C-alpha positions as protocol buffer text, in pm:
chain_id: "A"
residue {
  index: 1
  type: UNK
  ca { x: 105 y: -1023 z: 1198 }
}
residue {
  index: 2
  type: UNK
  ca { x: 155 y: -649 z: 1153 }
}
residue {
  index: 3
  type: UNK
  ca { x: -132 y: -420 z: 1054 }
}
residue {
  index: 4
  type: UNK
  ca { x: -150 y: -100 z: 854 }
}
residue {
  index: 5
  type: UNK
  ca { x: -466 y: 104 z: 803 }
}
residue {
  index: 6
  type: UNK
  ca { x: -597 y: 259 z: 481 }
}
residue {
  index: 7
  type: UNK
  ca { x: -725 y: 598 z: 595 }
}
residue {
  index: 8
  type: UNK
  ca { x: -865 y: 728 z: 265 }
}
residue {
  index: 9
  type: UNK
  ca { x: -1203 y: 571 z: 346 }
}
residue {
  index: 10
  type: UNK
  ca { x: -1289 y: 929 z: 441 }
}
residue {
  index: 11
  type: UNK
  ca { x: -1207 y: 1213 z: 204 }
}
residue {
  index: 12
  type: UNK
  ca { x: -1173 y: 1549 z: 378 }
}
residue {
  index: 13
  type: UNK
  ca { x: -861 y: 1637 z: 572 }
}
residue {
  index: 14
  type: UNK
  ca { x: -1008 y: 1677 z: 924 }
}
residue {
  index: 15
  type: UNK
  ca { x: -1164 y: 1329 z: 903 }
}
residue {
  index: 16
  type: UNK
  ca { x: -847 y: 1173 z: 758 }
}
residue {
  index: 17
  type: UNK
  ca { x: -643 y: 1335 z: 1037 }
}
residue {
  index: 18
  type: UNK
  ca { x: -882 y: 1212 z: 1307 }
}
residue {
  index: 19
  type: UNK
  ca { x: -887 y: 859 z: 1164 }
}
residue {
  index: 20
  type: UNK
  ca { x: -507 y: 856 z: 1138 }
}
residue {
  index: 21
  type: UNK
  ca { x: -464 y: 964 z: 1499 }
}
residue {
  index: 22
  type: UNK
  ca { x: -719 y: 705 z: 1609 }
}
residue {
  index: 23
  type: UNK
  ca { x: -550 y: 410 z: 1439 }
}
residue {
  index: 24
  type: UNK
  ca { x: -210 y: 526 z: 1567 }
}
residue {
  index: 25
  type: UNK
  ca { x: -355 y: 527 z: 1919 }
}
residue {
  index: 26
  type: UNK
  ca { x: -499 y: 178 z: 1863 }
}
residue {
  index: 27
  type: UNK
  ca { x: -157 y: 39 z: 1771 }
}
residue {
  index: 28
  type: UNK
  ca { x: -155 y: 9 z: 1391 }
}
residue {
  index: 29
  type: UNK
  ca { x: 200 y: 8 z: 1252 }
}
residue {
  index: 30
  type: UNK
  ca { x: 133 y: 228 z: 950 }
}
residue {
  index: 31
  type: UNK
  ca { x: -126 y: 439 z: 772 }
}
residue {
  index: 32
  type: UNK
  ca { x: -174 y: 443 z: 396 }
}
residue {
  index: 33
  type: UNK
  ca { x: -345 y: 657 z: 134 }
}
residue {
  index: 34
  type: UNK
  ca { x: -386 y: 589 z: -235 }
}
residue {
  index: 35
  type: UNK
  ca { x: -228 y: 809 z: -500 }
}
residue {
  index: 36
  type: UNK
  ca { x: -522 y: 913 z: -714 }
}
residue {
  index: 37
  type: UNK
  ca { x: -597 y: 1252 z: -864 }
}
residue {
  index: 38
  type: UNK
  ca { x: -959 y: 1183 z: -964 }
}
residue {
  index: 39
  type: UNK
  ca { x: -1240 y: 1025 z: -769 }
}
residue {
  index: 40
  type: UNK
  ca { x: -1440 y: 719 z: -869 }
}
residue {
  index: 41
  type: UNK
  ca { x: -1798 y: 812 z: -779 }
}
residue {
  index: 42
  type: UNK
  ca { x: -1980 y: 841 z: -1112 }
}
residue {
  index: 43
  type: UNK
  ca { x: -2291 y: 976 z: -939 }
}
residue {
  index: 44
  type: UNK
  ca { x: -2082 y: 1280 z: -836 }
}
residue {
  index: 45
  type: UNK
  ca { x: -1921 y: 1312 z: -1180 }
}
residue {
  index: 46
  type: UNK
  ca { x: -1602 y: 1187 z: -1007 }
}
residue {
  index: 47
  type: UNK
  ca { x: -1572 y: 1516 z: -820 }
}
residue {
  index: 48
  type: UNK
  ca { x: -1520 y: 1354 z: -480 }
}
residue {
  index: 49
  type: UNK
  ca { x: -1229 y: 1532 z: -307 }
}
residue {
  index: 50
  type: UNK
  ca { x: -884 y: 1378 z: -350 }
}
residue {
  index: 51
  type: UNK
  ca { x: -597 y: 1548 z: -168 }
}
residue {
  index: 52
  type: UNK
  ca { x: -253 y: 1504 z: -325 }
}
residue {
  index: 53
  type: UNK
  ca { x: -99 y: 1199 z: -161 }
}
residue {
  index: 54
  type: UNK
  ca { x: 254 y: 1306 z: -65 }
}
residue {
  index: 55
  type: UNK
  ca { x: 141 y: 1646 z: 65 }
}
residue {
  index: 56
  type: UNK
  ca { x: -129 y: 1467 z: 265 }
}
residue {
  index: 57
  type: UNK
  ca { x: 123 y: 1228 z: 421 }
}
residue {
  index: 58
  type: UNK
  ca { x: 350 y: 1520 z: 508 }
}
residue {
  index: 59
  type: UNK
  ca { x: 65 y: 1693 z: 691 }
}
residue {
  index: 60
  type: UNK
  ca { x: -15 y: 1369 z: 875 }
}
residue {
  index: 61
  type: UNK
  ca { x: 351 y: 1335 z: 973 }
}
residue {
  index: 62
  type: UNK
  ca { x: 316 y: 1654 z: 1177 }
}
residue {
  index: 63
  type: UNK
  ca { x: -4 y: 1525 z: 1342 }
}
residue {
  index: 64
  type: UNK
  ca { x: 143 y: 1187 z: 1450 }
}
residue {
  index: 65
  type: UNK
  ca { x: 440 y: 1056 z: 1645 }
}
residue {
  index: 66
  type: UNK
  ca { x: 512 y: 692 z: 1566 }
}
residue {
  index: 67
  type: UNK
  ca { x: 291 y: 553 z: 1289 }
}
residue {
  index: 68
  type: UNK
  ca { x: 466 y: 489 z: 956 }
}
residue {
  index: 69
  type: UNK
  ca { x: 342 y: 685 z: 654 }
}
residue {
  index: 70
  type: UNK
  ca { x: 288 y: 530 z: 314 }
}
residue {
  index: 71
  type: UNK
  ca { x: 71 y: 474 z: 11 }
}
residue {
  index: 72
  type: UNK
  ca { x: -112 y: 187 z: -151 }
}
residue {
  index: 73
  type: UNK
  ca { x: 48 y: 271 z: -385 }
}
residue {
  index: 74
  type: UNK
  ca { x: 235 y: 568 z: -537 }
}
residue {
  index: 75
  type: UNK
  ca { x: 176 y: 589 z: -912 }
}
residue {
  index: 76
  type: UNK
  ca { x: 526 y: 580 z: -1059 }
}
residue {
  index: 77
  type: UNK
  ca { x: 412 y: 772 z: -1369 }
}
residue {
  index: 78
  type: UNK
  ca { x: 304 y: 1088 z: -1189 }
}
residue {
  index: 79
  type: UNK
  ca { x: 644 y: 1210 z: -1065 }
}
residue {
  index: 80
  type: UNK
  ca { x: 993 y: 1209 z: -1208 }
}
residue {
  index: 81
  type: UNK
  ca { x: 1175 y: 943 z: -1000 }
}
residue {
  index: 82
  type: UNK
  ca { x: 1454 y: 1181 z: -901 }
}
residue {
  index: 83
  type: UNK
  ca { x: 1195 y: 1429 z: -777 }
}
residue {
  index: 84
  type: UNK
  ca { x: 996 y: 1159 z: -596 }
}
residue {
  index: 85
  type: UNK
  ca { x: 1316 y: 1049 z: -422 }
}
residue {
  index: 86
  type: UNK
  ca { x: 1351 y: 1408 z: -298 }
}
residue {
  index: 87
  type: UNK
  ca { x: 989 y: 1410 z: -179 }
}
residue {
  index: 88
  type: UNK
  ca { x: 1027 y: 1082 z: 11 }
}
residue {
  index: 89
  type: UNK
  ca { x: 1356 y: 1201 z: 162 }
}
residue {
  index: 90
  type: UNK
  ca { x: 1179 y: 1516 z: 279 }
}
residue {
  index: 91
  type: UNK
  ca { x: 889 y: 1317 z: 426 }
}
residue {
  index: 92
  type: UNK
  ca { x: 1134 y: 1088 z: 605 }
}
residue {
  index: 93
  type: UNK
  ca { x: 1309 y: 1387 z: 762 }
}
residue {
  index: 94
  type: UNK
  ca { x: 990 y: 1564 z: 864 }
}
residue {
  index: 95
  type: UNK
  ca { x: 850 y: 1243 z: 1016 }
}
residue {
  index: 96
  type: UNK
  ca { x: 1179 y: 1146 z: 1185 }
}
residue {
  index: 97
  type: UNK
  ca { x: 1221 y: 827 z: 985 }
}
residue {
  index: 98
  type: UNK
  ca { x: 865 y: 706 z: 922 }
}
residue {
  index: 99
  type: UNK
  ca { x: 829 y: 729 z: 542 }
}
residue {
  index: 100
  type: UNK
  ca { x: 747 y: 427 z: 324 }
}
residue {
  index: 101
  type: UNK
  ca { x: 797 y: 406 z: -54 }
}
residue {
  index: 102
  type: UNK
  ca { x: 527 y: 173 z: -184 }
}
residue {
  index: 103
  type: UNK
  ca { x: 503 y: 187 z: -563 }
}
residue {
  index: 104
  type: UNK
  ca { x: 282 y: 78 z: -850 }
}
residue {
  index: 105
  type: UNK
  ca { x: 297 y: 117 z: -1227 }
}
residue {
  index: 106
  type: UNK
  ca { x: -35 y: 303 z: -1267 }
}
residue {
  index: 107
  type: UNK
  ca { x: -359 y: 194 z: -1433 }
}
residue {
  index: 108
  type: UNK
  ca { x: -636 y: 459 z: -1418 }
}
residue {
  index: 109
  type: UNK
  ca { x: -629 y: 583 z: -1778 }
}
residue {
  index: 110
  type: UNK
  ca { x: -891 y: 856 z: -1727 }
}
residue {
  index: 111
  type: UNK
  ca { x: -668 y: 1009 z: -1460 }
}
residue {
  index: 112
  type: UNK
  ca { x: -367 y: 1019 z: -1691 }
}
residue {
  index: 113
  type: UNK
  ca { x: -570 y: 1192 z: -1962 }
}
residue {
  index: 114
  type: UNK
  ca { x: -726 y: 1442 z: -1721 }
}
residue {
  index: 115
  type: UNK
  ca { x: -385 y: 1557 z: -1599 }
}
residue {
  index: 116
  type: UNK
  ca { x: -211 y: 1556 z: -1935 }
}
residue {
  index: 117
  type: UNK
  ca { x: 9 y: 1252 z: -1877 }
}
residue {
  index: 118
  type: UNK
  ca { x: 75 y: 1011 z: -2164 }
}
residue {
  index: 119
  type: UNK
  ca { x: -65 y: 664 z: -2091 }
}
residue {
  index: 120
  type: UNK
  ca { x: 202 y: 420 z: -2211 }
}
residue {
  index: 121
  type: UNK
  ca { x: 151 y: 51 z: -2272 }
}
residue {
  index: 122
  type: UNK
  ca { x: 158 y: -178 z: -1967 }
}
residue {
  index: 123
  type: UNK
  ca { x: 505 y: -298 z: -2070 }
}
residue {
  index: 124
  type: UNK
  ca { x: 636 y: 59 z: -2091 }
}
residue {
  index: 125
  type: UNK
  ca { x: 488 y: 151 z: -1752 }
}
residue {
  index: 126
  type: UNK
  ca { x: 652 y: -151 z: -1590 }
}
residue {
  index: 127
  type: UNK
  ca { x: 981 y: -80 z: -1772 }
}
residue {
  index: 128
  type: UNK
  ca { x: 974 y: 273 z: -1629 }
}
residue {
  index: 129
  type: UNK
  ca { x: 904 y: 141 z: -1281 }
}
residue {
  index: 130
  type: UNK
  ca { x: 1193 y: -102 z: -1307 }
}
residue {
  index: 131
  type: UNK
  ca { x: 1435 y: 174 z: -1409 }
}
residue {
  index: 132
  type: UNK
  ca { x: 1300 y: 401 z: -1137 }
}
residue {
  index: 133
  type: UNK
  ca { x: 1392 y: 150 z: -867 }
}
residue {
  index: 134
  type: UNK
  ca { x: 1758 y: 182 z: -965 }
}
residue {
  index: 135
  type: UNK
  ca { x: 1730 y: 561 z: -952 }
}
residue {
  index: 136
  type: UNK
  ca { x: 1564 y: 565 z: -609 }
}
residue {
  index: 137
  type: UNK
  ca { x: 1829 y: 346 z: -450 }
}
residue {
  index: 138
  type: UNK
  ca { x: 2117 y: 538 z: -606 }
}
residue {
  index: 139
  type: UNK
  ca { x: 1981 y: 877 z: -502 }
}
residue {
  index: 140
  type: UNK
  ca { x: 1908 y: 762 z: -148 }
}
residue {
  index: 141
  type: UNK
  ca { x: 2262 y: 629 z: -96 }
}
residue {
  index: 142
  type: UNK
  ca { x: 2502 y: 825 z: -321 }
}
residue {
  index: 143
  type: UNK
  ca { x: 2638 y: 1174 z: -257 }
}
residue {
  index: 144
  type: UNK
  ca { x: 2637 y: 1253 z: -630 }
}
residue {
  index: 145
  type: UNK
  ca { x: 2445 y: 1049 z: -886 }
}
residue {
  index: 146
  type: UNK
  ca { x: 2515 y: 1026 z: -1257 }
}
residue {
  index: 147
  type: UNK
  ca { x: 2275 y: 795 z: -1437 }
}
residue {
  index: 148
  type: UNK
  ca { x: 2169 y: 729 z: -1792 }
}
residue {
  index: 149
  type: UNK
  ca { x: 1895 y: 478 z: -1859 }
}
residue {
  index: 150
  type: UNK
  ca { x: 1633 y: 422 z: -2125 }
}
residue {
  index: 151
  type: UNK
  ca { x: 1392 y: 682 z: -1983 }
}
residue {
  index: 152
  type: UNK
  ca { x: 1589 y: 920 z: -1757 }
}
residue {
  index: 153
  type: UNK
  ca { x: 1929 y: 1084 z: -1752 }
}
residue {
  index: 154
  type: UNK
  ca { x: 2065 y: 1245 z: -1435 }
}
residue {
  index: 155
  type: UNK
  ca { x: 2378 y: 1462 z: -1437 }
}
residue {
  index: 156
  type: UNK
  ca { x: 2547 y: 1523 z: -1101 }
}
residue {
  index: 157
  type: UNK
  ca { x: 2226 y: 1484 z: -905 }
}
residue {
  index: 158
  type: UNK
  ca { x: 2251 y: 1565 z: -532 }
}
residue {
  index: 159
  type: UNK
  ca { x: 1986 y: 1475 z: -279 }
}
residue {
  index: 160
  type: UNK
  ca { x: 2034 y: 1626 z: 66 }
}
residue {
  index: 161
  type: UNK
  ca { x: 1928 y: 1570 z: 331 }
}
residue {
  index: 162
  type: UNK
  ca { x: 1935 y: 1195 z: 288 }
}
residue {
  index: 163
  type: UNK
  ca { x: 1653 y: 988 z: 436 }
}
residue {
  index: 164
  type: UNK
  ca { x: 1688 y: 922 z: 808 }
}
residue {
  index: 165
  type: UNK
  ca { x: 1619 y: 550 z: 753 }
}
residue {
  index: 166
  type: UNK
  ca { x: 1925 y: 361 z: 633 }
}
residue {
  index: 167
  type: UNK
  ca { x: 1996 y: 265 z: 368 }
}
residue {
  index: 168
  type: UNK
  ca { x: 1657 y: 409 z: 267 }
}
residue {
  index: 169
  type: UNK
  ca { x: 1283 y: 388 z: 343 }
}
residue {
  index: 170
  type: UNK
  ca { x: 1120 y: 52 z: 278 }
}
residue {
  index: 171
  type: UNK
  ca { x: 1051 y: -2 z: -94 }
}
residue {
  index: 172
  type: UNK
  ca { x: 749 y: -220 z: -169 }
}
residue {
  index: 173
  type: UNK
  ca { x: 586 y: -299 z: -504 }
}
residue {
  index: 174
  type: UNK
  ca { x: 209 y: -330 z: -516 }
}
residue {
  index: 175
  type: UNK
  ca { x: 113 y: -596 z: -769 }
}
residue {
  index: 176
  type: UNK
  ca { x: -47 y: -930 z: -845 }
}
residue {
  index: 177
  type: UNK
  ca { x: 118 y: -949 z: -1188 }
}
residue {
  index: 178
  type: UNK
  ca { x: 392 y: -1198 z: -1272 }
}
residue {
  index: 179
  type: UNK
  ca { x: 650 y: -960 z: -1417 }
}
residue {
  index: 180
  type: UNK
  ca { x: 617 y: -699 z: -1143 }
}
residue {
  index: 181
  type: UNK
  ca { x: 633 y: -974 z: -882 }
}
residue {
  index: 182
  type: UNK
  ca { x: 960 y: -1086 z: -1039 }
}
residue {
  index: 183
  type: UNK
  ca { x: 1092 y: -728 z: -1023 }
}
residue {
  index: 184
  type: UNK
  ca { x: 977 y: -689 z: -661 }
}
residue {
  index: 185
  type: UNK
  ca { x: 1150 y: -1010 z: -558 }
}
residue {
  index: 186
  type: UNK
  ca { x: 1472 y: -894 z: -724 }
}
residue {
  index: 187
  type: UNK
  ca { x: 1479 y: -525 z: -635 }
}
residue {
  index: 188
  type: UNK
  ca { x: 1238 y: -437 z: -353 }
}
residue {
  index: 189
  type: UNK
  ca { x: 1203 y: -494 z: 20 }
}
residue {
  index: 190
  type: UNK
  ca { x: 858 y: -640 z: -12 }
}
residue {
  index: 191
  type: UNK
  ca { x: 543 y: -690 z: -214 }
}
residue {
  index: 192
  type: UNK
  ca { x: 185 y: -579 z: -148 }
}
residue {
  index: 193
  type: UNK
  ca { x: -86 y: -802 z: -292 }
}
residue {
  index: 194
  type: UNK
  ca { x: -398 y: -596 z: -371 }
}
residue {
  index: 195
  type: UNK
  ca { x: -744 y: -707 z: -266 }
}
residue {
  index: 196
  type: UNK
  ca { x: -668 y: -1077 z: -247 }
}
residue {
  index: 197
  type: UNK
  ca { x: -881 y: -1340 z: -78 }
}
residue {
  index: 198
  type: UNK
  ca { x: -744 y: -1641 z: 106 }
}
residue {
  index: 199
  type: UNK
  ca { x: -749 y: -1875 z: -193 }
}
residue {
  index: 200
  type: UNK
  ca { x: -576 y: -1621 z: -418 }
}
residue {
  index: 201
  type: UNK
  ca { x: -308 y: -1573 z: -154 }
}
residue {
  index: 202
  type: UNK
  ca { x: -264 y: -1948 z: -119 }
}
residue {
  index: 203
  type: UNK
  ca { x: -201 y: -1967 z: -494 }
}
residue {
  index: 204
  type: UNK
  ca { x: 29 y: -1662 z: -505 }
}
residue {
  index: 205
  type: UNK
  ca { x: 271 y: -1720 z: -218 }
}
residue {
  index: 206
  type: UNK
  ca { x: 454 y: -2017 z: -380 }
}
residue {
  index: 207
  type: UNK
  ca { x: 521 y: -1802 z: -691 }
}
residue {
  index: 208
  type: UNK
  ca { x: 671 y: -1527 z: -472 }
}
residue {
  index: 209
  type: UNK
  ca { x: 884 y: -1779 z: -284 }
}
residue {
  index: 210
  type: UNK
  ca { x: 1006 y: -1926 z: -614 }
}
residue {
  index: 211
  type: UNK
  ca { x: 1114 y: -1582 z: -738 }
}
residue {
  index: 212
  type: UNK
  ca { x: 1291 y: -1500 z: -412 }
}
residue {
  index: 213
  type: UNK
  ca { x: 1481 y: -1826 z: -437 }
}
residue {
  index: 214
  type: UNK
  ca { x: 1573 y: -1742 z: -798 }
}
residue {
  index: 215
  type: UNK
  ca { x: 1743 y: -1421 z: -679 }
}
residue {
  index: 216
  type: UNK
  ca { x: 1893 y: -1574 z: -363 }
}
residue {
  index: 217
  type: UNK
  ca { x: 1677 y: -1350 z: -145 }
}
residue {
  index: 218
  type: UNK
  ca { x: 1604 y: -1437 z: 215 }
}
residue {
  index: 219
  type: UNK
  ca { x: 1229 y: -1478 z: 270 }
}
residue {
  index: 220
  type: UNK
  ca { x: 1265 y: -1358 z: 630 }
}
residue {
  index: 221
  type: UNK
  ca { x: 1399 y: -1023 z: 502 }
}
residue {
  index: 222
  type: UNK
  ca { x: 1123 y: -973 z: 243 }
}
residue {
  index: 223
  type: UNK
  ca { x: 784 y: -847 z: 360 }
}
residue {
  index: 224
  type: UNK
  ca { x: 472 y: -994 z: 201 }
}
residue {
  index: 225
  type: UNK
  ca { x: 168 y: -778 z: 269 }
}
residue {
  index: 226
  type: UNK
  ca { x: -197 y: -787 z: 171 }
}
residue {
  index: 227
  type: UNK
  ca { x: -428 y: -492 z: 102 }
}
residue {
  index: 228
  type: UNK
  ca { x: -791 y: -576 z: 176 }
}
residue {
  index: 229
  type: UNK
  ca { x: -1110 y: -457 z: 341 }
}
residue {
  index: 230
  type: UNK
  ca { x: -1240 y: -614 z: 661 }
}
residue {
  index: 231
  type: UNK
  ca { x: -1607 y: -654 z: 752 }
}
residue {
  index: 232
  type: UNK
  ca { x: -1674 y: -743 z: 1115 }
}
residue {
  index: 233
  type: UNK
  ca { x: -2022 y: -868 z: 1206 }
}
residue {
  index: 234
  type: UNK
  ca { x: -2159 y: -946 z: 1550 }
}
residue {
  index: 235
  type: UNK
  ca { x: -2289 y: -1298 z: 1488 }
}
residue {
  index: 236
  type: UNK
  ca { x: -2368 y: -1565 z: 1228 }
}
residue {
  index: 237
  type: UNK
  ca { x: -2717 y: -1426 z: 1169 }
}
residue {
  index: 238
  type: UNK
  ca { x: -2575 y: -1089 z: 1063 }
}
residue {
  index: 239
  type: UNK
  ca { x: -2313 y: -1266 z: 852 }
}
residue {
  index: 240
  type: UNK
  ca { x: -2580 y: -1463 z: 665 }
}
residue {
  index: 241
  type: UNK
  ca { x: -2791 y: -1149 z: 610 }
}
residue {
  index: 242
  type: UNK
  ca { x: -2487 y: -966 z: 472 }
}
residue {
  index: 243
  type: UNK
  ca { x: -2399 y: -1259 z: 247 }
}
residue {
  index: 244
  type: UNK
  ca { x: -2750 y: -1259 z: 98 }
}
residue {
  index: 245
  type: UNK
  ca { x: -2755 y: -880 z: 60 }
}
residue {
  index: 246
  type: UNK
  ca { x: -2426 y: -879 z: -131 }
}
residue {
  index: 247
  type: UNK
  ca { x: -2515 y: -1197 z: -323 }
}
residue {
  index: 248
  type: UNK
  ca { x: -2199 y: -1376 z: -209 }
}
residue {
  index: 249
  type: UNK
  ca { x: -2190 y: -1751 z: -263 }
}
residue {
  index: 250
  type: UNK
  ca { x: -2166 y: -1955 z: 58 }
}
residue {
  index: 251
  type: UNK
  ca { x: -1853 y: -2134 z: -61 }
}
residue {
  index: 252
  type: UNK
  ca { x: -1686 y: -1802 z: -147 }
}
residue {
  index: 253
  type: UNK
  ca { x: -1748 y: -1622 z: 180 }
}
residue {
  index: 254
  type: UNK
  ca { x: -1512 y: -1866 z: 352 }
}
residue {
  index: 255
  type: UNK
  ca { x: -1229 y: -1705 z: 157 }
}
residue {
  index: 256
  type: UNK
  ca { x: -1327 y: -1341 z: 220 }
}
residue {
  index: 257
  type: UNK
  ca { x: -1246 y: -1124 z: 520 }
}
residue {
  index: 258
  type: UNK
  ca { x: -1611 y: -1094 z: 620 }
}
residue {
  index: 259
  type: UNK
  ca { x: -1688 y: -1265 z: 950 }
}
residue {
  index: 260
  type: UNK
  ca { x: -1739 y: -1248 z: 1323 }
}
residue {
  index: 261
  type: UNK
  ca { x: -1433 y: -1157 z: 1531 }
}
residue {
  index: 262
  type: UNK
  ca { x: -1376 y: -1525 z: 1603 }
}
residue {
  index: 263
  type: UNK
  ca { x: -1406 y: -1621 z: 1237 }
}
residue {
  index: 264
  type: UNK
  ca { x: -1178 y: -1339 z: 1124 }
}
residue {
  index: 265
  type: UNK
  ca { x: -918 y: -1435 z: 1381 }
}
residue {
  index: 266
  type: UNK
  ca { x: -906 y: -1780 z: 1223 }
}
residue {
  index: 267
  type: UNK
  ca { x: -882 y: -1636 z: 869 }
}
residue {
  index: 268
  type: UNK
  ca { x: -601 y: -1397 z: 965 }
}
residue {
  index: 269
  type: UNK
  ca { x: -417 y: -1686 z: 1127 }
}
residue {
  index: 270
  type: UNK
  ca { x: -453 y: -1879 z: 800 }
}
residue {
  index: 271
  type: UNK
  ca { x: -298 y: -1605 z: 586 }
}
residue {
  index: 272
  type: UNK
  ca { x: -19 y: -1561 z: 838 }
}
residue {
  index: 273
  type: UNK
  ca { x: 52 y: -1934 z: 816 }
}
residue {
  index: 274
  type: UNK
  ca { x: 60 y: -1899 z: 436 }
}
residue {
  index: 275
  type: UNK
  ca { x: 339 y: -1641 z: 467 }
}
residue {
  index: 276
  type: UNK
  ca { x: 171 y: -1299 z: 487 }
}
residue {
  index: 277
  type: UNK
  ca { x: 363 y: -1069 z: 724 }
}
residue {
  index: 278
  type: UNK
  ca { x: 135 y: -766 z: 721 }
}
residue {
  index: 279
  type: UNK
  ca { x: -220 y: -667 z: 633 }
}
residue {
  index: 280
  type: UNK
  ca { x: -314 y: -316 z: 523 }
}
residue {
  index: 281
  type: UNK
  ca { x: -684 y: -295 z: 594 }
}
residue {
  index: 282
  type: UNK
  ca { x: -988 y: -75 z: 607 }
}
residue {
  index: 283
  type: UNK
  ca { x: -1270 y: -178 z: 838 }
}
residue {
  index: 284
  type: UNK
  ca { x: -1620 y: -130 z: 699 }
}
residue {
  index: 285
  type: UNK
  ca { x: -1907 y: 8 z: 905 }
}
residue {
  index: 286
  type: UNK
  ca { x: -2148 y: -256 z: 1037 }
}
residue {
  index: 287
  type: UNK
  ca { x: -2391 y: -291 z: 1328 }
}
residue {
  index: 288
  type: UNK
  ca { x: -2099 y: -292 z: 1572 }
}
residue {
  index: 289
  type: UNK
  ca { x: -2055 y: 35 z: 1762 }
}
residue {
  index: 290
  type: UNK
  ca { x: -1688 y: 84 z: 1671 }
}
residue {
  index: 291
  type: UNK
  ca { x: -1564 y: -193 z: 1440 }
}
residue {
  index: 292
  type: UNK
  ca { x: -1210 y: -47 z: 1416 }
}
residue {
  index: 293
  type: UNK
  ca { x: -1174 y: -54 z: 1793 }
}
residue {
  index: 294
  type: UNK
  ca { x: -1322 y: -405 z: 1809 }
}
residue {
  index: 295
  type: UNK
  ca { x: -1070 y: -516 z: 1548 }
}
residue {
  index: 296
  type: UNK
  ca { x: -777 y: -367 z: 1737 }
}
residue {
  index: 297
  type: UNK
  ca { x: -891 y: -512 z: 2070 }
}
residue {
  index: 298
  type: UNK
  ca { x: -985 y: -862 z: 1953 }
}
residue {
  index: 299
  type: UNK
  ca { x: -763 y: -927 z: 1650 }
}
residue {
  index: 300
  type: UNK
  ca { x: -437 y: -738 z: 1692 }
}
């Protein structure tokens, strides 16, 4: 099992930088930020600080040496795909081949309105994402790109320097939807399942495998990842207290990533057996002194 870490659990740049350097030191394969332009905290009138995602990753590239740099996930609506391909190529060069291109179709309508973007129907947003995938791959690999699709037209587009990674940085689609899963299995290098529990993963993996088979894709060359939070507790007494506090049913907690180190090790082994190759996690604060370090020492 490979592990990435979601570092936007803190919001200001010095803390994000420190957390990124810490998880790199602890051996995480990648770090991830979301791609939001507005916060979510209603009590603060959604004014919590949100640094622009690609600029943030570029700054973190300079502060790190080996950790891969990605999102969960880039909103495909926010940037012209030809321009995003340029941005990712730039990030890959600055980081010496550590950029990831993890994409989603967008959903946060208030954000679109606040920044003056139209908010198309779900079908239109997915259609745009599908066309964008063709554009990304062409731009990353062709010297000169001419393209005319339903949404974008490129005339003699040149993108230099090319990404360091060949043929291009890993392309992953973040989704739990059927149509986007189909697109991911046809066009991408992997899929990221958002906030799933063990039972949801158990139900989803066969659908992914079916779609890969449909497109004659090799499962061993397609990365299935999970984005979730981890809560480490010291013992069963703390686990039961947390379950009661959060009003989690006893039968449901067995499927969540809330447990002692021993219990979590068993749950992670289960999802790996189901076919998950990587987990992108954030570790919540608990009574443990340093739960991230405990996780890296006992579970990685």
